[in-house]
Short mmCIF file of C-alpha atoms and ligand atoms in Angstrom, two decimals:
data_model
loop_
_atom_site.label_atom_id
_atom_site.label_comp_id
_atom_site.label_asym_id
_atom_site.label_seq_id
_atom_site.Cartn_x
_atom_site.Cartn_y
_atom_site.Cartn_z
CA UNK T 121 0.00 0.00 0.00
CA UNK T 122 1.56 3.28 -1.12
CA UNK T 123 1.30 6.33 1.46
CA UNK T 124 0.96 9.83 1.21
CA UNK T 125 1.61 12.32 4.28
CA UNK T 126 0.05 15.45 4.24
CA UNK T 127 1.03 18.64 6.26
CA UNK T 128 -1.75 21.21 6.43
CA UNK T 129 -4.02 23.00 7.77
CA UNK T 130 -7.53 21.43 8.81
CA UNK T 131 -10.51 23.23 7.17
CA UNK T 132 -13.93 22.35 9.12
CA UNK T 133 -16.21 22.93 6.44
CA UNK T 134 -14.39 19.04 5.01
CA UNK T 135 -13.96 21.37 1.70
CA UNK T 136 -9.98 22.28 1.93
CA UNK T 137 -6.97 21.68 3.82
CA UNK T 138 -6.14 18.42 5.49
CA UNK T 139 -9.60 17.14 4.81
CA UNK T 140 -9.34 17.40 0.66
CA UNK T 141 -6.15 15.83 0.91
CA UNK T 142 -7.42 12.89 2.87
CA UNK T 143 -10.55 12.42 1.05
CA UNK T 144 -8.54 12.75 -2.48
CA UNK T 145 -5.38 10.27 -1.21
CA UNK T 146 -8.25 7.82 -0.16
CA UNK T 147 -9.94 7.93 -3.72
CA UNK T 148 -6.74 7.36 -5.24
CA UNK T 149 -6.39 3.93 -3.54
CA UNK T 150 -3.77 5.29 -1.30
CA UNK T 151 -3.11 5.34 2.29
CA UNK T 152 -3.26 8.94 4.08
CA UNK T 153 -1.28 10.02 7.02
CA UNK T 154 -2.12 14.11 8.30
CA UNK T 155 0.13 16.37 10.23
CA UNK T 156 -1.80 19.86 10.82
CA UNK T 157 -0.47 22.75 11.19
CA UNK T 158 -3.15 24.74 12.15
CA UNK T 159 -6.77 24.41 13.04
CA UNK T 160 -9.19 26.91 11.02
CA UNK T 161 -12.63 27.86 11.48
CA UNK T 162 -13.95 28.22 7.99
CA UNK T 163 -16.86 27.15 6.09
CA UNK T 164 -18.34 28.17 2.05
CA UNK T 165 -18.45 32.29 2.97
CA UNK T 166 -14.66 32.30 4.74
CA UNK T 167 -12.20 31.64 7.37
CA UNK T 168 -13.46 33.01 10.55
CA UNK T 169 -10.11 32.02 12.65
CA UNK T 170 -6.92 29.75 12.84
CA UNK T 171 -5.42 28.74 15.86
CA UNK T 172 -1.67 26.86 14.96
CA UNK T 173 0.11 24.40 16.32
CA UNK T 174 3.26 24.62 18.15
CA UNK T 175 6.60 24.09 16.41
CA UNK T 176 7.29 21.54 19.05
CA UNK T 177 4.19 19.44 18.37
CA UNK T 178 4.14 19.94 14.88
CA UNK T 179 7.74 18.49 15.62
CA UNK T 180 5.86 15.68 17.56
CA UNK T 181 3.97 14.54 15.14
CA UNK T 182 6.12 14.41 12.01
CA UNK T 183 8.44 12.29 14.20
CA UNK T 184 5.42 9.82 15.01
CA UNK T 185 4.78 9.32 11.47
CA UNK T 186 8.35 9.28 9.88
CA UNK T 187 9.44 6.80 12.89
CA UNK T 188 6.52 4.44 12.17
CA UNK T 189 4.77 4.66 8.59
CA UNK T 190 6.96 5.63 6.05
CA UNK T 191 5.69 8.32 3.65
CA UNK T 192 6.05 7.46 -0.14
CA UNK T 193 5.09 10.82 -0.95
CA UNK T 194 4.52 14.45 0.98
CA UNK T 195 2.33 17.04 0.11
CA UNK T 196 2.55 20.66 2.26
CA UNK T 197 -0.22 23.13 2.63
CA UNK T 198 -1.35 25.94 4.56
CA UNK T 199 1.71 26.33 6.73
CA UNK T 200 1.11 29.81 8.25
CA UNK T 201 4.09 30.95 10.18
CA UNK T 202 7.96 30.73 9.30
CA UNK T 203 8.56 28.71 12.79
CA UNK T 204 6.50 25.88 11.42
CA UNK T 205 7.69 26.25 8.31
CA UNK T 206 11.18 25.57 9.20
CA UNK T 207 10.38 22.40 11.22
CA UNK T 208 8.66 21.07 8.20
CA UNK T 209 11.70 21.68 6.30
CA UNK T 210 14.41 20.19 9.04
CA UNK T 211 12.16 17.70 9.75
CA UNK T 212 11.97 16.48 6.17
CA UNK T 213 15.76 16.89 6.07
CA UNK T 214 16.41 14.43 9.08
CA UNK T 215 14.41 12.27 7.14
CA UNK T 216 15.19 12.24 3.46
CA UNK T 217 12.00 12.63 2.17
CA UNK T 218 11.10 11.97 -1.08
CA UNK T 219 8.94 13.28 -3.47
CA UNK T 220 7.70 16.54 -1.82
CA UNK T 221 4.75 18.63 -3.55
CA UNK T 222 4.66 21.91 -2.07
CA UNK T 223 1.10 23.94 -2.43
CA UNK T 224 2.05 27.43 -1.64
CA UNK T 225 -0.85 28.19 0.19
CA UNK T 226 -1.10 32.17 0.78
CA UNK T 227 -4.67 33.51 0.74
CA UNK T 228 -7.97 31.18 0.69
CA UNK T 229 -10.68 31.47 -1.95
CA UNK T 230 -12.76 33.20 0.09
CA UNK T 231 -9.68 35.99 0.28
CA UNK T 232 -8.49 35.08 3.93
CA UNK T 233 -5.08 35.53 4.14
CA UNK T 234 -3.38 31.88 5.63
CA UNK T 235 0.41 32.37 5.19
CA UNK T 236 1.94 35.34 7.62
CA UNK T 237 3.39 38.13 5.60
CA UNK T 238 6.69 37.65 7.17
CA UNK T 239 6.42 33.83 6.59
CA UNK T 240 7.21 34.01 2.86
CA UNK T 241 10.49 34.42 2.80
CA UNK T 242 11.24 31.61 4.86
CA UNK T 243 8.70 29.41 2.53
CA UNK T 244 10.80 30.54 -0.58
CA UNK T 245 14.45 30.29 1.43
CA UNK T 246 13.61 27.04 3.29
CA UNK T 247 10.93 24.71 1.92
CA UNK T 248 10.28 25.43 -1.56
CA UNK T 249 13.88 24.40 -2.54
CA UNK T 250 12.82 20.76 -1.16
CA UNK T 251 10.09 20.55 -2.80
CA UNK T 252 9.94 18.36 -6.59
CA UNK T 253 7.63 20.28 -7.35
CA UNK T 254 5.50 23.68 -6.35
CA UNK T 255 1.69 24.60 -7.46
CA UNK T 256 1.08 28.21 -7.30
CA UNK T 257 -2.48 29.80 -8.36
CA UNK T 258 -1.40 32.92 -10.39
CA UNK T 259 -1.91 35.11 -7.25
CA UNK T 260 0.43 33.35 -5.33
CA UNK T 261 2.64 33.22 -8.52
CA UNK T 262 2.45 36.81 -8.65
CA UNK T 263 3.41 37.41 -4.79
CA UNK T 264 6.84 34.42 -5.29
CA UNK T 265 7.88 36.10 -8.61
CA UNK T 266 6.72 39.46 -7.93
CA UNK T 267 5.49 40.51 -11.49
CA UNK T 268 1.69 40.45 -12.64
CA UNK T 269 0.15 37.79 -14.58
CA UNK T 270 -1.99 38.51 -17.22
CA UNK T 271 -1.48 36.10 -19.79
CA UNK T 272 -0.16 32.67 -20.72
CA UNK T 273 3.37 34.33 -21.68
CA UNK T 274 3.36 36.24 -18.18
CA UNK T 275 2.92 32.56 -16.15
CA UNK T 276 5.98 31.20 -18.82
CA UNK T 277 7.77 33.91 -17.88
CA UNK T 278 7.05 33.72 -13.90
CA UNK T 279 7.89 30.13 -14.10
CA UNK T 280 10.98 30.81 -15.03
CA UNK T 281 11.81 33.42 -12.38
CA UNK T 282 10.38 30.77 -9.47
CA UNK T 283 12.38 28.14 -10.91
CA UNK T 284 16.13 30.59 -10.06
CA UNK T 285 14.99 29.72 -6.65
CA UNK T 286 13.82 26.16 -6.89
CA UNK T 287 15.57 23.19 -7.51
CA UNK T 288 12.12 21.42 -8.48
CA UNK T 289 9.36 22.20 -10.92
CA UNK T 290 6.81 25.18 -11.08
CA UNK T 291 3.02 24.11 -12.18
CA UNK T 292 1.72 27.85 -12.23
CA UNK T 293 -2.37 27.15 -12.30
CA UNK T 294 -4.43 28.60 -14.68
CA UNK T 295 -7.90 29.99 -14.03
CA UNK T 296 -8.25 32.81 -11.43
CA UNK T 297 -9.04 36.21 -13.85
CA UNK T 298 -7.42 34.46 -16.73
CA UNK T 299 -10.88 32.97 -16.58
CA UNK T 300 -9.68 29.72 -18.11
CA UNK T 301 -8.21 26.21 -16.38
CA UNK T 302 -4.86 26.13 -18.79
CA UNK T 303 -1.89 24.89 -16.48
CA UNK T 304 1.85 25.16 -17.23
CA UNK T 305 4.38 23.10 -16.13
CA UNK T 306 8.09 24.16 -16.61
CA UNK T 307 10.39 21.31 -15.35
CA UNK T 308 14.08 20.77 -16.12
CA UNK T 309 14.23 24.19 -19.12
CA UNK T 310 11.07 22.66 -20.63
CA UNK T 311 7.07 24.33 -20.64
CA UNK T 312 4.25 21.48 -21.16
CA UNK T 313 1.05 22.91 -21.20
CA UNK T 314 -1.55 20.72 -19.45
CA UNK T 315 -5.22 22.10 -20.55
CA UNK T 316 -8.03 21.78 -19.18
CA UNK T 317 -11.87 23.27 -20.36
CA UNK T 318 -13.08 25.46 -17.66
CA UNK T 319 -16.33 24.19 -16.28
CA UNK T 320 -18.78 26.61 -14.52
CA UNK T 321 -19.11 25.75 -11.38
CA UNK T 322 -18.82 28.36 -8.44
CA UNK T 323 -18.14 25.63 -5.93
CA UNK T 324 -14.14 25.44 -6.18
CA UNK T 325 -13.17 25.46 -2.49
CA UNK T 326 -10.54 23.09 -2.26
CA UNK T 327 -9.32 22.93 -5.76
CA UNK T 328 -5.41 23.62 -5.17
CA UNK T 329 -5.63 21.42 -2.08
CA UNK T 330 -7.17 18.37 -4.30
CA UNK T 331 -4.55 18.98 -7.18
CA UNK T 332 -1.53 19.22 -5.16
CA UNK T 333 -2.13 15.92 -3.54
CA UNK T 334 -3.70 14.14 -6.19
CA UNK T 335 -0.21 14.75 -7.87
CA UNK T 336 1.61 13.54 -4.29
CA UNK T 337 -0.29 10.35 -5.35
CA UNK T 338 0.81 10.19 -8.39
CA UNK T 339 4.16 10.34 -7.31
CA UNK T 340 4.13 7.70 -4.99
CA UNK T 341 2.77 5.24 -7.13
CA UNK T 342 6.32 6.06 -8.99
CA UNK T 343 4.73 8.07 -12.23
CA UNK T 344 6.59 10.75 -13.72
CA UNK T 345 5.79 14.08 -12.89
CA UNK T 346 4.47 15.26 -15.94
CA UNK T 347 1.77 11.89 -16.02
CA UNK T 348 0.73 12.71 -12.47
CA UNK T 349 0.46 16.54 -13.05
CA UNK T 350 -1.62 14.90 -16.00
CA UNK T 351 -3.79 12.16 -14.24
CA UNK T 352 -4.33 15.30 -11.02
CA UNK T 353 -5.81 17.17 -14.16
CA UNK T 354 -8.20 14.72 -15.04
CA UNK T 355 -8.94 14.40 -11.37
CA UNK T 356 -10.07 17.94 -10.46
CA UNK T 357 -11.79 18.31 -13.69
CA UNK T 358 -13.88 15.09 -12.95
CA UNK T 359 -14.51 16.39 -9.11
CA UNK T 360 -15.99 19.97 -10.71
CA UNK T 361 -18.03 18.10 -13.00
CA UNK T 362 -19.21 16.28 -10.38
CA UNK T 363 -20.93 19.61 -9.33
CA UNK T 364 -21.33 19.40 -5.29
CA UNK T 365 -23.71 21.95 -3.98
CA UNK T 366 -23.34 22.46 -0.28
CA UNK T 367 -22.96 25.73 1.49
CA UNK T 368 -23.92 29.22 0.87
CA UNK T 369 -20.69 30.09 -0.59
CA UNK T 370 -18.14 28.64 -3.01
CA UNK T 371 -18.44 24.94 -1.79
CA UNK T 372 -16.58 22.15 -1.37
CA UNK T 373 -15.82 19.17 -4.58
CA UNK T 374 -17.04 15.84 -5.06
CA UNK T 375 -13.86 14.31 -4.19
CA UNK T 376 -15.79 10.77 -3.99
CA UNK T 377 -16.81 10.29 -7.48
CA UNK T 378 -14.90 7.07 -9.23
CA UNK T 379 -11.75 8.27 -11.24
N1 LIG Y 621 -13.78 26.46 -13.06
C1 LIG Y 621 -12.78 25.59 -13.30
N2 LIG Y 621 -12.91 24.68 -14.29
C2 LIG Y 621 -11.93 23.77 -14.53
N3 LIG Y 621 -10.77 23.72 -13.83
C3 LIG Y 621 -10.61 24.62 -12.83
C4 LIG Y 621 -11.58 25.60 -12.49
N4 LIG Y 621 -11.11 26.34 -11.46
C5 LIG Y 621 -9.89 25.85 -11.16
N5 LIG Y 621 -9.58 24.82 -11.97
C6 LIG Y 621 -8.36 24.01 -11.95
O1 LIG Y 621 -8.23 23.54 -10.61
C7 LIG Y 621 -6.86 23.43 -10.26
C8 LIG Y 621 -6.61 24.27 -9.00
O2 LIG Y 621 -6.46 25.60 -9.41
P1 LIG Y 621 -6.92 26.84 -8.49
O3 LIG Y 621 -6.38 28.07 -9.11
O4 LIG Y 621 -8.37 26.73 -8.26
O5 LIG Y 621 -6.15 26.52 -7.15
P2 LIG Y 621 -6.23 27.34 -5.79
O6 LIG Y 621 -6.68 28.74 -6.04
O7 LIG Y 621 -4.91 27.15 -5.15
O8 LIG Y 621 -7.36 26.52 -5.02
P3 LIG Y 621 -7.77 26.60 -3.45
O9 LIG Y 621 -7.00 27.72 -2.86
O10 LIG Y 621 -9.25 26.81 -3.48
O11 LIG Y 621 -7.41 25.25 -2.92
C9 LIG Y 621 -6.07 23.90 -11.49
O12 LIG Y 621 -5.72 22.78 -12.29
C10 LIG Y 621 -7.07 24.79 -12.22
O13 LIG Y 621 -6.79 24.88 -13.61
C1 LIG Y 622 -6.98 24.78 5.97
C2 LIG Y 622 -6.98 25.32 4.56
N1 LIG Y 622 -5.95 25.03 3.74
C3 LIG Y 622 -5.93 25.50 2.48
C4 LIG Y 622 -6.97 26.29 2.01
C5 LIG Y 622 -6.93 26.80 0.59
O1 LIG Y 622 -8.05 27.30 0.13
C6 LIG Y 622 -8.04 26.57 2.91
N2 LIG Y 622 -9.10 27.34 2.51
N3 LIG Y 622 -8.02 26.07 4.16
#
């Protein structure tokens, strides 16, 4: 049984956060383990608090997991302050880690900000250089690159700039006011463009969470990169289509439908 680890934040409304990633790893076939960073108060209409975790018992329970179940894959997500974000990144150090899938989380879809202002720099200096690969929506490609994205040459061009300060790949997302669901991956000097056909839905809570470890899964079941950005495509698409409506905001996926 391949295993995925995820370390994020938990989103009560089930939509996001540690809850997506669980829900997505288990439709995938694959075996979930969760350290969380943070508890959040959220539902459809926003995030209405976060408490965090301690560094030490964020510490805690990394070493619980590493020490007992193996992860084949990580995936990290809402990490909100630069002391948790550098126990994350020793932690994965002490234990070799493989595979790493970094969602940059910065600001919710409800516009909640979730990653500390001063915390970026130490997610750019300290973790994103672990990471295989990152998966920025354009505004969180526009805050790591600092330039403003306005068309499909703009996210070629900010993919380059991330990559100078990764050693992985960059899939910059499509969709926000691009208004489209076009993605672009730019590993190793090379741009594939994986496209997808945007699909009106207002429920999208959750959709970066869902991607990010839908490709962790991919990952661990030892596909390339490219076929598990490709297969994570397919994967959101299917879980929009799906069309979930619960909430009075944007709601969560249908991360149960059958691949
Ligand atoms: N309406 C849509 N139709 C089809 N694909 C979409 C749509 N909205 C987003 N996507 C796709 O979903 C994936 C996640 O992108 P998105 O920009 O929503 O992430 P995000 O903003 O980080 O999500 P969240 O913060 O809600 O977890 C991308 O592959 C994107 O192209
Ligand atoms: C806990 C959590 N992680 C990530 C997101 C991204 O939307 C969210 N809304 N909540």
């Amino acid at each position: 049984m391949k295993t995925v680890l995820t370390i994020a934040g938990s989103d009560s409304s089930g939509g996001a956060g540690i809850q997506a990633d669980i829900k997505t790893i288990t439709a995938h076939g694959l075996y979930a383990m969760s350290a969380i960073t943070a508890l959040t108060a959220q539902n459809t209409t926003g995030v209405y608090g976060i408490m965090e975790v301690t560094p030490e018992f964020l510490a805690n329970q990394l070493d619980c997991i590493f020490k007992d179940i193996y992860p084949d894959a990580v995936k990290i997500g809402m990490v909100s302050s630069a002391a948790l974000i550098e126990v994350i990144a020793d932690k994965l150090k002490e234990y070799k880690a493989a595979h790493i899938v970094v969602d940059p989380v910065m600001v919710s879809t409800s516009g909640s900000r979730l990653l500390a202002e001063d915390a970026s720099k130490t997610l750019i200096k300290t973790l994103i250089p672990l990471a295989q690969v990152i998966t920025p929506n354009i505004p969180e490609t526009e805050v790591l690159c600092k330039m403003d994205i306005k068309n499909a040459g703009d996210m070629e061009q900010a993919a380059v700039k991330i990559a100078e300060f990764t050693k992985g790949a960059v899939l910059v997302k499509g969709g926000h006011d691009l208004n489209d669901a076009n993605d672009l991956l730019y590993e190793a000097g090379t741009f594939e463009w994986i496209n997808g056909e945007r699909i009106e839905n207002p429920n999208t809570h959750g959709t970066g969470c869902t991607l990010s470890s839908a490709i962790a899964c991919g990952l661990a079941k030892g596909d390339t990169l490219s076929d598990s950005v490709k297969a994570a495509k397919e994967y959101i698409s299917g879980a929009l289509r799906a069309g979930l409506n619960l909430g009075h905001g944007s709601g969560p996926l249908n991360h149960m439908f059958r691949i």
